[in-house]
Amino acid sequence: APVAMPTVALAAQMAPKGELVKERDLVSAELRVTDGLAEDGWQRFVLHLSVRQGWHLNANPASDEFLVPTRLAGELRSVVYPEGRPLELGFARQELQVYDGEIVIEGEVAKSQSGIELTFQACDDRRCLPPETRELSLPGQSEAETSD
């Protein structure tokens, strides 16, 4: 007899047309820094995120404690997350605050950092994919610049 393939695990990551969903295809990130450093060794950054149509990320702060907020980590300060937009989903008790489309996060990063860590969870109106963390390299950083 043919062996039945477990479809439950695959279904959680299948797109409506049946193709596998790849998180990297859902969210693109572009990190930019301003020219020059402040006197105290900090540099302004701007992170542009683009979320594929039909998908969203949880805002920061997240609407509920079990949701994974979009967040940055590293030696950062003055990070400004945009306000989320309200989204009503059938499974949620309340409207959720989400990011979709184009998102801009700004802040300052220490000169000693070679990158910024981005964590997010991509969701559509029926399910959420596992959280993903990406290491985003700062443009113009080299080993010599980050080792002192």
Tab-separated table of N, CA, C and O in Angstrom, residues 17-139:
chain	number	residue	atom	x	y	z
A	17	LYS	N	-2.406	28.841	-3.579
A	17	LYS	CA	-2.326	28.111	-4.846
A	17	LYS	C	-1.541	26.815	-4.718
A	17	LYS	O	-1.317	26.131	-5.688
A	18	GLY	N	-1.089	26.481	-3.510
A	18	GLY	CA	-0.404	25.221	-3.296
A	18	GLY	C	1.108	25.307	-3.318
A	18	GLY	O	1.768	24.329	-3.015
A	19	GLU	N	1.693	26.455	-3.672
A	19	GLU	CA	3.156	26.533	-3.679
A	19	GLU	C	3.656	26.731	-2.252
A	19	GLU	O	2.957	27.286	-1.421
A	20	LEU	N	4.855	26.234	-2.001
A	20	LEU	CA	5.435	26.415	-0.676
A	20	LEU	C	5.745	27.886	-0.437
A	20	LEU	O	6.212	28.578	-1.330
A	21	VAL	N	5.477	28.350	0.771
A	21	VAL	CA	5.743	29.732	1.137
A	21	VAL	C	7.168	29.824	1.659
A	21	VAL	O	7.561	29.077	2.544
A	22	LYS	N	7.946	30.732	1.109
A	22	LYS	CA	9.303	30.974	1.587
A	22	LYS	C	9.315	32.336	2.249
A	22	LYS	O	8.977	33.337	1.621
A	23	GLU	N	9.687	32.365	3.537
A	23	GLU	CA	9.665	33.620	4.282
A	23	GLU	C	10.469	34.710	3.586
A	23	GLU	O	10.087	35.857	3.576
A	24	ARG	N	11.591	34.343	2.983
A	24	ARG	CA	12.439	35.347	2.325
A	24	ARG	C	11.703	36.017	1.169
A	24	ARG	O	12.009	37.136	0.805
A	25	ASP	N	10.747	35.305	0.569
A	25	ASP	CA	9.965	35.893	-0.507
A	25	ASP	C	8.875	36.826	0.019
A	25	ASP	O	8.325	37.618	-0.728
A	26	LEU	N	8.541	36.718	1.286
A	26	LEU	CA	7.438	37.489	1.856
A	26	LEU	C	7.867	38.857	2.370
A	26	LEU	O	7.088	39.793	2.355
A	27	VAL	N	9.090	38.943	2.875
A	27	VAL	CA	9.570	40.187	3.479
A	27	VAL	C	10.963	40.493	2.933
A	27	VAL	O	11.863	39.673	3.050
A	28	SER	N	11.109	41.677	2.346
A	28	SER	CA	12.442	42.108	1.931
A	28	SER	C	12.858	43.257	2.836
A	28	SER	O	12.023	44.017	3.320
A	29	ALA	N	14.147	43.343	3.080
A	29	ALA	CA	14.688	44.347	4.007
A	29	ALA	C	15.857	45.075	3.352
A	29	ALA	O	16.720	44.440	2.737
A	30	GLU	N	15.872	46.397	3.503
A	30	GLU	CA	16.991	47.210	3.024
A	30	GLU	C	17.410	48.133	4.162
A	30	GLU	O	16.628	48.946	4.635
A	31	LEU	N	18.656	47.979	4.595
A	31	LEU	CA	19.200	48.760	5.704
A	31	LEU	C	20.146	49.820	5.156
A	31	LEU	O	21.059	49.505	4.388
A	32	ARG	N	19.920	51.072	5.555
A	32	ARG	CA	20.780	52.178	5.139
A	32	ARG	C	21.263	52.916	6.377
A	32	ARG	O	20.554	52.981	7.374
A	33	VAL	N	22.460	53.472	6.275
A	33	VAL	CA	22.985	54.319	7.358
A	33	VAL	C	23.295	55.685	6.779
A	33	VAL	O	23.583	55.821	5.590
A	34	THR	N	23.239	56.705	7.641
A	34	THR	CA	23.578	58.050	7.197
A	34	THR	C	25.090	58.194	7.148
A	34	THR	O	25.820	57.438	7.799
A	35	ASP	N	25.550	59.142	6.386
A	35	ASP	CA	26.987	59.399	6.316
A	35	ASP	C	27.468	59.986	7.633
A	35	ASP	O	26.788	60.813	8.240
A	36	GLY	N	28.645	59.547	8.060
A	36	GLY	CA	29.273	60.116	9.252
A	36	GLY	C	28.718	59.575	10.555
A	36	GLY	O	27.622	59.033	10.611
A	37	LEU	N	29.519	59.703	11.588
A	37	LEU	CA	29.156	59.269	12.930
A	37	LEU	C	28.929	60.491	13.802
A	37	LEU	O	29.579	61.518	13.625
A	38	ALA	N	28.021	60.346	14.766
A	38	ALA	CA	27.868	61.394	15.769
A	38	ALA	C	29.130	61.387	16.633
A	38	ALA	O	29.887	60.407	16.651
A	39	GLU	N	29.363	62.461	17.372
A	39	GLU	CA	30.568	62.557	18.212
A	39	GLU	C	30.657	61.419	19.219
A	39	GLU	O	31.743	61.010	19.599
A	40	ASP	N	29.517	60.899	19.634
A	40	ASP	CA	29.538	59.820	20.630
A	40	ASP	C	29.635	58.422	20.009
A	40	ASP	O	29.486	57.423	20.686
A	41	GLY	N	29.888	58.342	18.689
A	41	GLY	CA	30.112	57.044	18.049
A	41	GLY	C	28.859	56.324	17.585
A	41	GLY	O	28.904	55.143	17.274
A	42	TRP	N	27.742	57.009	17.513
A	42	TRP	CA	26.490	56.407	17.046
A	42	TRP	C	26.178	56.917	15.646
A	42	TRP	O	26.551	58.026	15.274
A	43	GLN	N	25.467	56.079	14.886
A	43	GLN	CA	25.139	56.408	13.503
A	43	GLN	C	23.649	56.147	13.278
A	43	GLN	O	23.110	55.129	13.715
A	44	ARG	N	22.980	57.065	12.574
A	44	ARG	CA	21.553	56.880	12.275
A	44	ARG	C	21.384	55.803	11.215
A	44	ARG	O	22.182	55.699	10.291
A	45	PHE	N	20.321	55.005	11.365
A	45	PHE	CA	19.979	54.017	10.350
A	45	PHE	C	18.507	54.128	9.999
A	45	PHE	O	17.694	54.626	10.783
A	46	VAL	N	18.192	53.662	8.806
A	46	VAL	CA	16.813	53.553	8.345
A	46	VAL	C	16.662	52.164	7.745
A	46	VAL	O	17.444	51.766	6.875
A	47	LEU	N	15.685	51.414	8.243
A	47	LEU	CA	15.400	50.075	7.733
A	47	LEU	C	14.070	50.122	6.996
A	47	LEU	O	13.046	50.505	7.563
A	48	HIS	N	14.102	49.760	5.713
A	48	HIS	CA	12.896	49.691	4.890
A	48	HIS	C	12.515	48.217	4.752
A	48	HIS	O	13.325	47.412	4.289
A	49	LEU	N	11.300	47.897	5.167
A	49	LEU	CA	10.765	46.549	4.994
A	49	LEU	C	9.637	46.606	3.983
A	49	LEU	O	8.831	47.544	3.991
A	50	SER	N	9.574	45.602	3.146
A	50	SER	CA	8.491	45.484	2.179
A	50	SER	C	7.846	44.110	2.382
A	50	SER	O	8.523	43.086	2.294
A	51	VAL	N	6.547	44.114	2.676
A	51	VAL	CA	5.823	42.877	2.961
A	51	VAL	C	4.919	42.555	1.775
A	51	VAL	O	4.173	43.420	1.297
A	52	ARG	N	5.007	41.317	1.309
A	52	ARG	CA	4.231	40.866	0.156
A	52	ARG	C	2.733	41.053	0.404
A	52	ARG	O	2.241	40.823	1.513
A	53	GLN	N	2.025	41.428	-0.642
A	53	GLN	CA	0.577	41.641	-0.557
A	53	GLN	C	-0.113	40.384	-0.029
A	53	GLN	O	0.220	39.263	-0.406
A	54	GLY	N	-1.070	40.577	0.881
A	54	GLY	CA	-1.798	39.460	1.471
A	54	GLY	C	-1.181	38.959	2.767
A	54	GLY	O	-1.744	38.102	3.441
A	55	TRP	N	-0.011	39.497	3.121
A	55	TRP	CA	0.696	39.097	4.339
A	55	TRP	C	0.882	40.314	5.225
A	55	TRP	O	0.828	41.448	4.759
A	56	HIS	N	1.126	40.077	6.486
A	56	HIS	CA	1.410	41.169	7.429
A	56	HIS	C	2.372	40.675	8.497
A	56	HIS	O	2.602	39.469	8.631
A	57	LEU	N	2.941	41.618	9.233
A	57	LEU	CA	3.803	41.330	10.381
A	57	LEU	C	3.130	41.921	11.602
A	57	LEU	O	2.405	42.915	11.504
A	58	ASN	N	3.381	41.344	12.772
A	58	ASN	CA	2.852	41.925	14.001
A	58	ASN	C	3.585	43.220	14.285
A	58	ASN	O	4.799	43.314	14.130
A	59	ALA	N	2.834	44.233	14.710
A	59	ALA	CA	3.426	45.528	15.033
A	59	ALA	C	4.251	45.418	16.315
A	59	ALA	O	4.220	44.401	17.006
A	60	ASN	N	4.983	46.473	16.618
A	60	ASN	CA	5.726	46.565	17.871
A	60	ASN	C	5.231	47.812	18.595
A	60	ASN	O	5.419	48.912	18.079
A	61	PRO	N	4.587	47.632	19.758
A	61	PRO	CA	4.382	46.373	20.476
A	61	PRO	C	3.297	45.521	19.810
A	61	PRO	O	2.429	46.043	19.119
A	62	ALA	N	3.369	44.196	20.055
A	62	ALA	CA	2.368	43.275	19.523
A	62	ALA	C	1.055	43.443	20.285
A	62	ALA	O	1.044	43.891	21.437
A	63	SER	N	-0.035	43.082	19.649
A	63	SER	CA	-1.364	43.265	20.235
A	63	SER	C	-1.666	42.305	21.368
A	63	SER	O	-2.556	42.557	22.167
A	64	ASP	N	-0.972	41.193	21.414
A	64	ASP	CA	-1.212	40.193	22.453
A	64	ASP	C	0.118	39.559	22.824
A	64	ASP	O	1.034	39.502	22.004
A	65	GLU	N	0.225	39.069	24.051
A	65	GLU	CA	1.515	38.551	24.523
A	65	GLU	C	1.972	37.298	23.780
A	65	GLU	O	3.157	37.004	23.739
A	66	PHE	N	1.051	36.537	23.166
A	66	PHE	CA	1.463	35.328	22.446
A	66	PHE	C	1.941	35.632	21.026
A	66	PHE	O	2.464	34.767	20.347
A	67	LEU	N	1.785	36.866	20.566
A	67	LEU	CA	2.231	37.251	19.227
A	67	LEU	C	3.686	37.712	19.268
A	67	LEU	O	4.130	38.305	20.242
A	68	VAL	N	4.420	37.454	18.193
A	68	VAL	CA	5.826	37.857	18.096
A	68	VAL	C	5.888	39.228	17.426
A	68	VAL	O	5.526	39.358	16.255
A	69	PRO	N	6.331	40.263	18.151
A	69	PRO	CA	6.408	41.588	17.526
A	69	PRO	C	7.575	41.674	16.545
A	69	PRO	O	8.562	40.943	16.664
A	70	THR	N	7.464	42.575	15.592
A	70	THR	CA	8.595	42.906	14.732
A	70	THR	C	9.567	43.692	15.605
A	70	THR	O	9.174	44.657	16.254
A	71	ARG	N	10.835	43.244	15.670
A	71	ARG	CA	11.772	43.936	16.560
A	71	ARG	C	13.195	43.871	16.025
A	71	ARG	O	13.556	42.962	15.283
A	72	LEU	N	13.968	44.847	16.466
A	72	LEU	CA	15.383	44.917	16.124
A	72	LEU	C	16.198	44.681	17.380
A	72	LEU	O	15.772	45.043	18.477
A	73	ALA	N	17.379	44.090	17.214
A	73	ALA	CA	18.282	43.857	18.341
A	73	ALA	C	19.700	44.199	17.911
A	73	ALA	O	20.040	44.173	16.738
A	74	GLY	N	20.515	44.503	18.895
A	74	GLY	CA	21.894	44.912	18.682
A	74	GLY	C	22.160	46.062	19.627
A	74	GLY	O	21.334	46.375	20.493
A	75	GLU	N	23.293	46.699	19.465
A	75	GLU	CA	23.591	47.873	20.288
A	75	GLU	C	22.929	49.066	19.608
A	75	GLU	O	23.514	49.733	18.753
A	76	LEU	N	21.659	49.286	19.968
A	76	LEU	CA	20.813	50.277	19.332
A	76	LEU	C	20.269	51.253	20.362
A	76	LEU	O	20.167	50.925	21.540
A	77	ARG	N	19.879	52.425	19.890
A	77	ARG	CA	19.170	53.375	20.745
A	77	ARG	C	18.236	54.199	19.862
A	77	ARG	O	18.373	54.231	18.638
A	78	SER	N	17.280	54.841	20.513
A	78	SER	CA	16.325	55.732	19.838
A	78	SER	C	15.613	55.048	18.669
A	78	SER	O	15.361	55.678	17.635
A	79	VAL	N	15.281	53.761	18.839
A	79	VAL	CA	14.589	53.037	17.769
A	79	VAL	C	13.123	53.473	17.759
A	79	VAL	O	12.459	53.493	18.797
A	80	VAL	N	12.637	53.834	16.575
A	80	VAL	CA	11.254	54.274	16.412
A	80	VAL	C	10.553	53.300	15.469
A	80	VAL	O	10.883	53.220	14.281
A	81	TYR	N	9.589	52.558	16.037
A	81	TYR	CA	8.762	51.653	15.245
A	81	TYR	C	7.518	52.426	14.803
A	81	TYR	O	6.970	53.213	15.577
A	82	PRO	N	7.041	52.180	13.592
A	82	PRO	CA	5.823	52.880	13.162
A	82	PRO	C	4.600	52.337	13.905
A	82	PRO	O	4.644	51.240	14.473
A	83	GLU	N	3.529	53.110	13.878
A	83	GLU	CA	2.277	52.605	14.432
A	83	GLU	C	1.749	51.533	13.497
A	83	GLU	O	1.893	51.641	12.277
A	84	GLY	N	1.149	50.509	14.080
A	84	GLY	CA	0.529	49.481	13.260
A	84	GLY	C	-0.821	49.957	12.764
A	84	GLY	O	-1.351	50.962	13.225
A	85	ARG	N	-1.365	49.216	11.826
A	85	ARG	CA	-2.737	49.508	11.397
A	85	ARG	C	-3.626	48.404	11.952
A	85	ARG	O	-3.211	47.250	12.081
A	86	PRO	N	-4.870	48.732	12.303
A	86	PRO	CA	-5.757	47.724	12.870
A	86	PRO	C	-6.202	46.717	11.810
A	86	PRO	O	-6.481	47.085	10.668
A	87	LEU	N	-6.237	45.451	12.202
A	87	LEU	CA	-6.687	44.383	11.308
A	87	LEU	C	-7.577	43.452	12.111
A	87	LEU	O	-7.187	42.985	13.183
A	88	GLU	N	-8.758	43.201	11.602
A	88	GLU	CA	-9.695	42.308	12.268
A	88	GLU	C	-9.596	40.934	11.621
A	88	GLU	O	-9.766	40.804	10.406
A	89	LEU	N	-9.300	39.935	12.432
A	89	LEU	CA	-9.199	38.560	11.948
A	89	LEU	C	-10.164	37.694	12.751
A	89	LEU	O	-10.341	37.895	13.951
A	90	GLY	N	-10.748	36.717	12.101
A	90	GLY	CA	-11.761	35.889	12.737
A	90	GLY	C	-11.293	35.156	13.986
A	90	GLY	O	-12.069	34.958	14.916
A	91	PHE	N	-10.026	34.766	14.040
A	91	PHE	CA	-9.543	33.984	15.185
A	91	PHE	C	-9.166	34.847	16.388
A	91	PHE	O	-8.982	34.346	17.483
A	92	ALA	N	-9.043	36.150	16.201
A	92	ALA	CA	-8.572	37.025	17.275
A	92	ALA	C	-9.750	37.625	18.042
A	92	ALA	O	-10.773	37.973	17.457
A	93	ARG	N	-9.573	37.750	19.348
A	93	ARG	CA	-10.605	38.336	20.201
A	93	ARG	C	-10.730	39.842	19.976
A	93	ARG	O	-11.740	40.433	20.275
A	94	GLN	N	-9.679	40.459	19.500
A	94	GLN	CA	-9.646	41.907	19.316
A	94	GLN	C	-8.948	42.222	18.001
A	94	GLN	O	-8.319	41.360	17.397
A	95	GLU	N	-9.048	43.477	17.568
A	95	GLU	CA	-8.302	43.903	16.395
A	95	GLU	C	-6.813	43.786	16.705
A	95	GLU	O	-6.387	44.093	17.814
A	96	LEU	N	-6.047	43.357	15.721
A	96	LEU	CA	-4.599	43.265	15.886
A	96	LEU	C	-3.948	44.466	15.211
A	96	LEU	O	-4.420	44.951	14.188
A	97	GLN	N	-2.847	44.936	15.785
A	97	GLN	CA	-2.056	45.990	15.175
A	97	GLN	C	-0.965	45.320	14.338
A	97	GLN	O	-0.180	44.528	14.867
A	98	VAL	N	-0.946	45.624	13.048
A	98	VAL	CA	-0.033	44.941	12.133
A	98	VAL	C	0.686	45.946	11.238
A	98	VAL	O	0.279	47.107	11.119
A	99	TYR	N	1.754	45.451	10.594
A	99	TYR	CA	2.456	46.174	9.542
A	99	TYR	C	2.210	45.413	8.246
A	99	TYR	O	2.292	44.183	8.222
A	100	ASP	N	1.940	46.146	7.181
A	100	ASP	CA	1.887	45.528	5.857
A	100	ASP	C	2.367	46.540	4.839
A	100	ASP	O	2.589	47.706	5.164
A	101	GLY	N	2.600	46.077	3.636
A	101	GLY	CA	3.106	46.983	2.601
A	101	GLY	C	4.519	47.443	2.904
A	101	GLY	O	5.405	46.631	3.175
A	102	GLU	N	4.720	48.753	2.890
A	102	GLU	CA	6.044	49.341	3.124
A	102	GLU	C	6.137	49.848	4.561
A	102	GLU	O	5.251	50.570	5.020
A	103	ILE	N	7.196	49.493	5.267
A	103	ILE	CA	7.394	49.860	6.669
A	103	ILE	C	8.776	50.481	6.802
A	103	ILE	O	9.735	50.011	6.179
A	104	VAL	N	8.890	51.527	7.627
A	104	VAL	CA	10.174	52.158	7.887
A	104	VAL	C	10.414	52.182	9.387
A	104	VAL	O	9.560	52.636	10.148
A	105	ILE	N	11.565	51.654	9.819
A	105	ILE	CA	11.991	51.679	11.217
A	105	ILE	C	13.298	52.459	11.256
A	105	ILE	O	14.206	52.191	10.464
A	106	GLU	N	13.390	53.414	12.183
A	106	GLU	CA	14.587	54.259	12.269
A	106	GLU	C	15.188	54.180	13.659
A	106	GLU	O	14.502	53.810	14.614
A	107	GLY	N	16.456	54.519	13.751
A	107	GLY	CA	17.116	54.555	15.045
A	107	GLY	C	18.580	54.875	14.896
A	107	GLY	O	19.017	55.380	13.852
A	108	GLU	N	19.331	54.561	15.933
A	108	GLU	CA	20.777	54.764	15.925
A	108	GLU	C	21.456	53.456	16.309
A	108	GLU	O	20.964	52.722	17.164
A	109	VAL	N	22.593	53.206	15.677
A	109	VAL	CA	23.361	51.997	15.929
A	109	VAL	C	24.777	52.397	16.332
A	109	VAL	O	25.328	53.365	15.816
A	110	ALA	N	25.345	51.634	17.261
A	110	ALA	CA	26.707	51.911	17.721
A	110	ALA	C	27.708	51.608	16.622
A	110	ALA	O	27.535	50.671	15.842
A	111	LYS	N	28.769	52.383	16.575
A	111	LYS	CA	29.835	52.195	15.581
A	111	LYS	C	30.419	50.783	15.656
A	111	LYS	O	30.839	50.222	14.659
A	112	SER	N	30.428	50.204	16.852
A	112	SER	CA	31.020	48.875	17.033
A	112	SER	C	30.195	47.754	16.388
A	112	SER	O	30.689	46.643	16.242
A	113	GLN	N	28.984	48.016	15.987
A	113	GLN	CA	28.110	46.993	15.417
A	113	GLN	C	28.390	46.779	13.935
A	113	GLN	O	28.575	47.742	13.192
A	114	SER	N	28.383	45.535	13.507
A	114	SER	CA	28.534	45.236	12.085
A	114	SER	C	27.185	44.947	11.438
A	114	SER	O	27.086	44.830	10.221
A	115	GLY	N	26.151	44.806	12.275
A	115	GLY	CA	24.823	44.518	11.735
A	115	GLY	C	23.747	44.717	12.779
A	115	GLY	O	24.027	45.038	13.935
A	116	ILE	N	22.526	44.529	12.344
A	116	ILE	CA	21.346	44.632	13.189
A	116	ILE	C	20.537	43.360	12.996
A	116	ILE	O	20.410	42.863	11.881
A	117	GLU	N	19.999	42.848	14.089
A	117	GLU	CA	19.189	41.637	14.023
A	117	GLU	C	17.716	42.019	13.910
A	117	GLU	O	17.207	42.793	14.726
A	118	LEU	N	17.036	41.473	12.908
A	118	LEU	CA	15.615	41.708	12.671
A	118	LEU	C	14.853	40.425	12.955
A	118	LEU	O	15.180	39.376	12.399
A	119	THR	N	13.837	40.499	13.815
A	119	THR	CA	12.962	39.359	14.082
A	119	THR	C	11.536	39.756	13.713
A	119	THR	O	11.092	40.857	14.055
A	120	PHE	N	10.838	38.865	13.012
A	120	PHE	CA	9.452	39.119	12.632
A	120	PHE	C	8.728	37.789	12.452
A	120	PHE	O	9.360	36.734	12.378
A	121	GLN	N	7.409	37.874	12.384
A	121	GLN	CA	6.587	36.703	12.094
A	121	GLN	C	5.597	37.090	11.004
A	121	GLN	O	4.778	37.988	11.191
A	122	ALA	N	5.708	36.457	9.851
A	122	ALA	CA	4.823	36.735	8.728
A	122	ALA	C	3.535	35.933	8.886
A	122	ALA	O	3.563	34.738	9.186
A	123	CYS	N	2.405	36.616	8.692
A	123	CYS	CA	1.088	35.989	8.829
A	123	CYS	C	0.203	36.416	7.670
A	123	CYS	O	0.385	37.494	7.109
A	124	ASP	N	-0.769	35.563	7.345
A	124	ASP	CA	-1.839	35.997	6.449
A	124	ASP	C	-3.128	35.942	7.251
A	124	ASP	O	-3.084	35.896	8.483
A	125	ASP	N	-4.265	35.934	6.606
A	125	ASP	CA	-5.517	36.001	7.359
A	125	ASP	C	-5.926	34.668	7.986
A	125	ASP	O	-6.910	34.612	8.717
A	126	ARG	N	-5.167	33.600	7.735
A	126	ARG	CA	-5.505	32.285	8.290
A	126	ARG	C	-4.441	31.682	9.193
A	126	ARG	O	-4.722	30.818	9.996
A	127	ARG	N	-3.175	32.090	9.025
A	127	ARG	CA	-2.105	31.423	9.784
A	127	ARG	C	-0.883	32.318	9.877
A	127	ARG	O	-0.745	33.277	9.117
A	128	CYS	N	-0.009	31.949	10.797
A	128	CYS	CA	1.287	32.610	10.946
A	128	CYS	C	2.385	31.585	10.719
A	128	CYS	O	2.277	30.442	11.169
A	129	LEU	N	3.417	31.991	10.031
A	129	LEU	CA	4.593	31.148	9.839
A	129	LEU	C	5.465	31.243	11.085
A	129	LEU	O	5.308	32.167	11.892
A	130	PRO	N	6.394	30.323	11.272
A	130	PRO	CA	7.300	30.421	12.429
A	130	PRO	C	8.076	31.739	12.386
A	130	PRO	O	8.382	32.247	11.304
A	131	PRO	N	8.389	32.305	13.549
A	131	PRO	CA	9.175	33.549	13.576
A	131	PRO	C	10.512	33.356	12.854
A	131	PRO	O	11.072	32.267	12.844
A	132	GLU	N	10.985	34.426	12.256
A	132	GLU	CA	12.265	34.403	11.538
A	132	GLU	C	13.149	35.518	12.073
A	132	GLU	O	12.672	36.612	12.361
A	133	THR	N	14.435	35.228	12.211
A	133	THR	CA	15.417	36.231	12.604
A	133	THR	C	16.464	36.321	11.503
A	133	THR	O	16.997	35.296	11.063
A	134	ARG	N	16.742	37.539	11.064
A	134	ARG	CA	17.756	37.786	10.030
A	134	ARG	C	18.810	38.734	10.579
A	134	ARG	O	18.496	39.692	11.268
A	135	GLU	N	20.043	38.481	10.210
A	135	GLU	CA	21.145	39.396	10.532
A	135	GLU	C	21.335	40.300	9.317
A	135	GLU	O	21.658	39.823	8.232
A	136	LEU	N	21.095	41.588	9.512
A	136	LEU	CA	21.227	42.558	8.432
A	136	LEU	C	22.562	43.272	8.585
A	136	LEU	O	22.820	43.896	9.615
A	137	SER	N	23.411	43.185	7.581
A	137	SER	CA	24.718	43.836	7.632
A	137	SER	C	24.580	45.323	7.398
A	137	SER	O	23.801	45.752	6.545
A	138	LEU	N	25.358	46.078	8.156
A	138	LEU	CA	25.374	47.523	7.955
A	138	LEU	C	26.196	47.836	6.709
A	138	LEU	O	27.303	47.326	6.551
A	139	PRO	N	25.671	48.660	5.821
A	139	PRO	CA	26.430	49.009	4.619
A	139	PRO	C	27.715	49.750	4.978
A	139	PRO	O	27.730	50.549	5.912
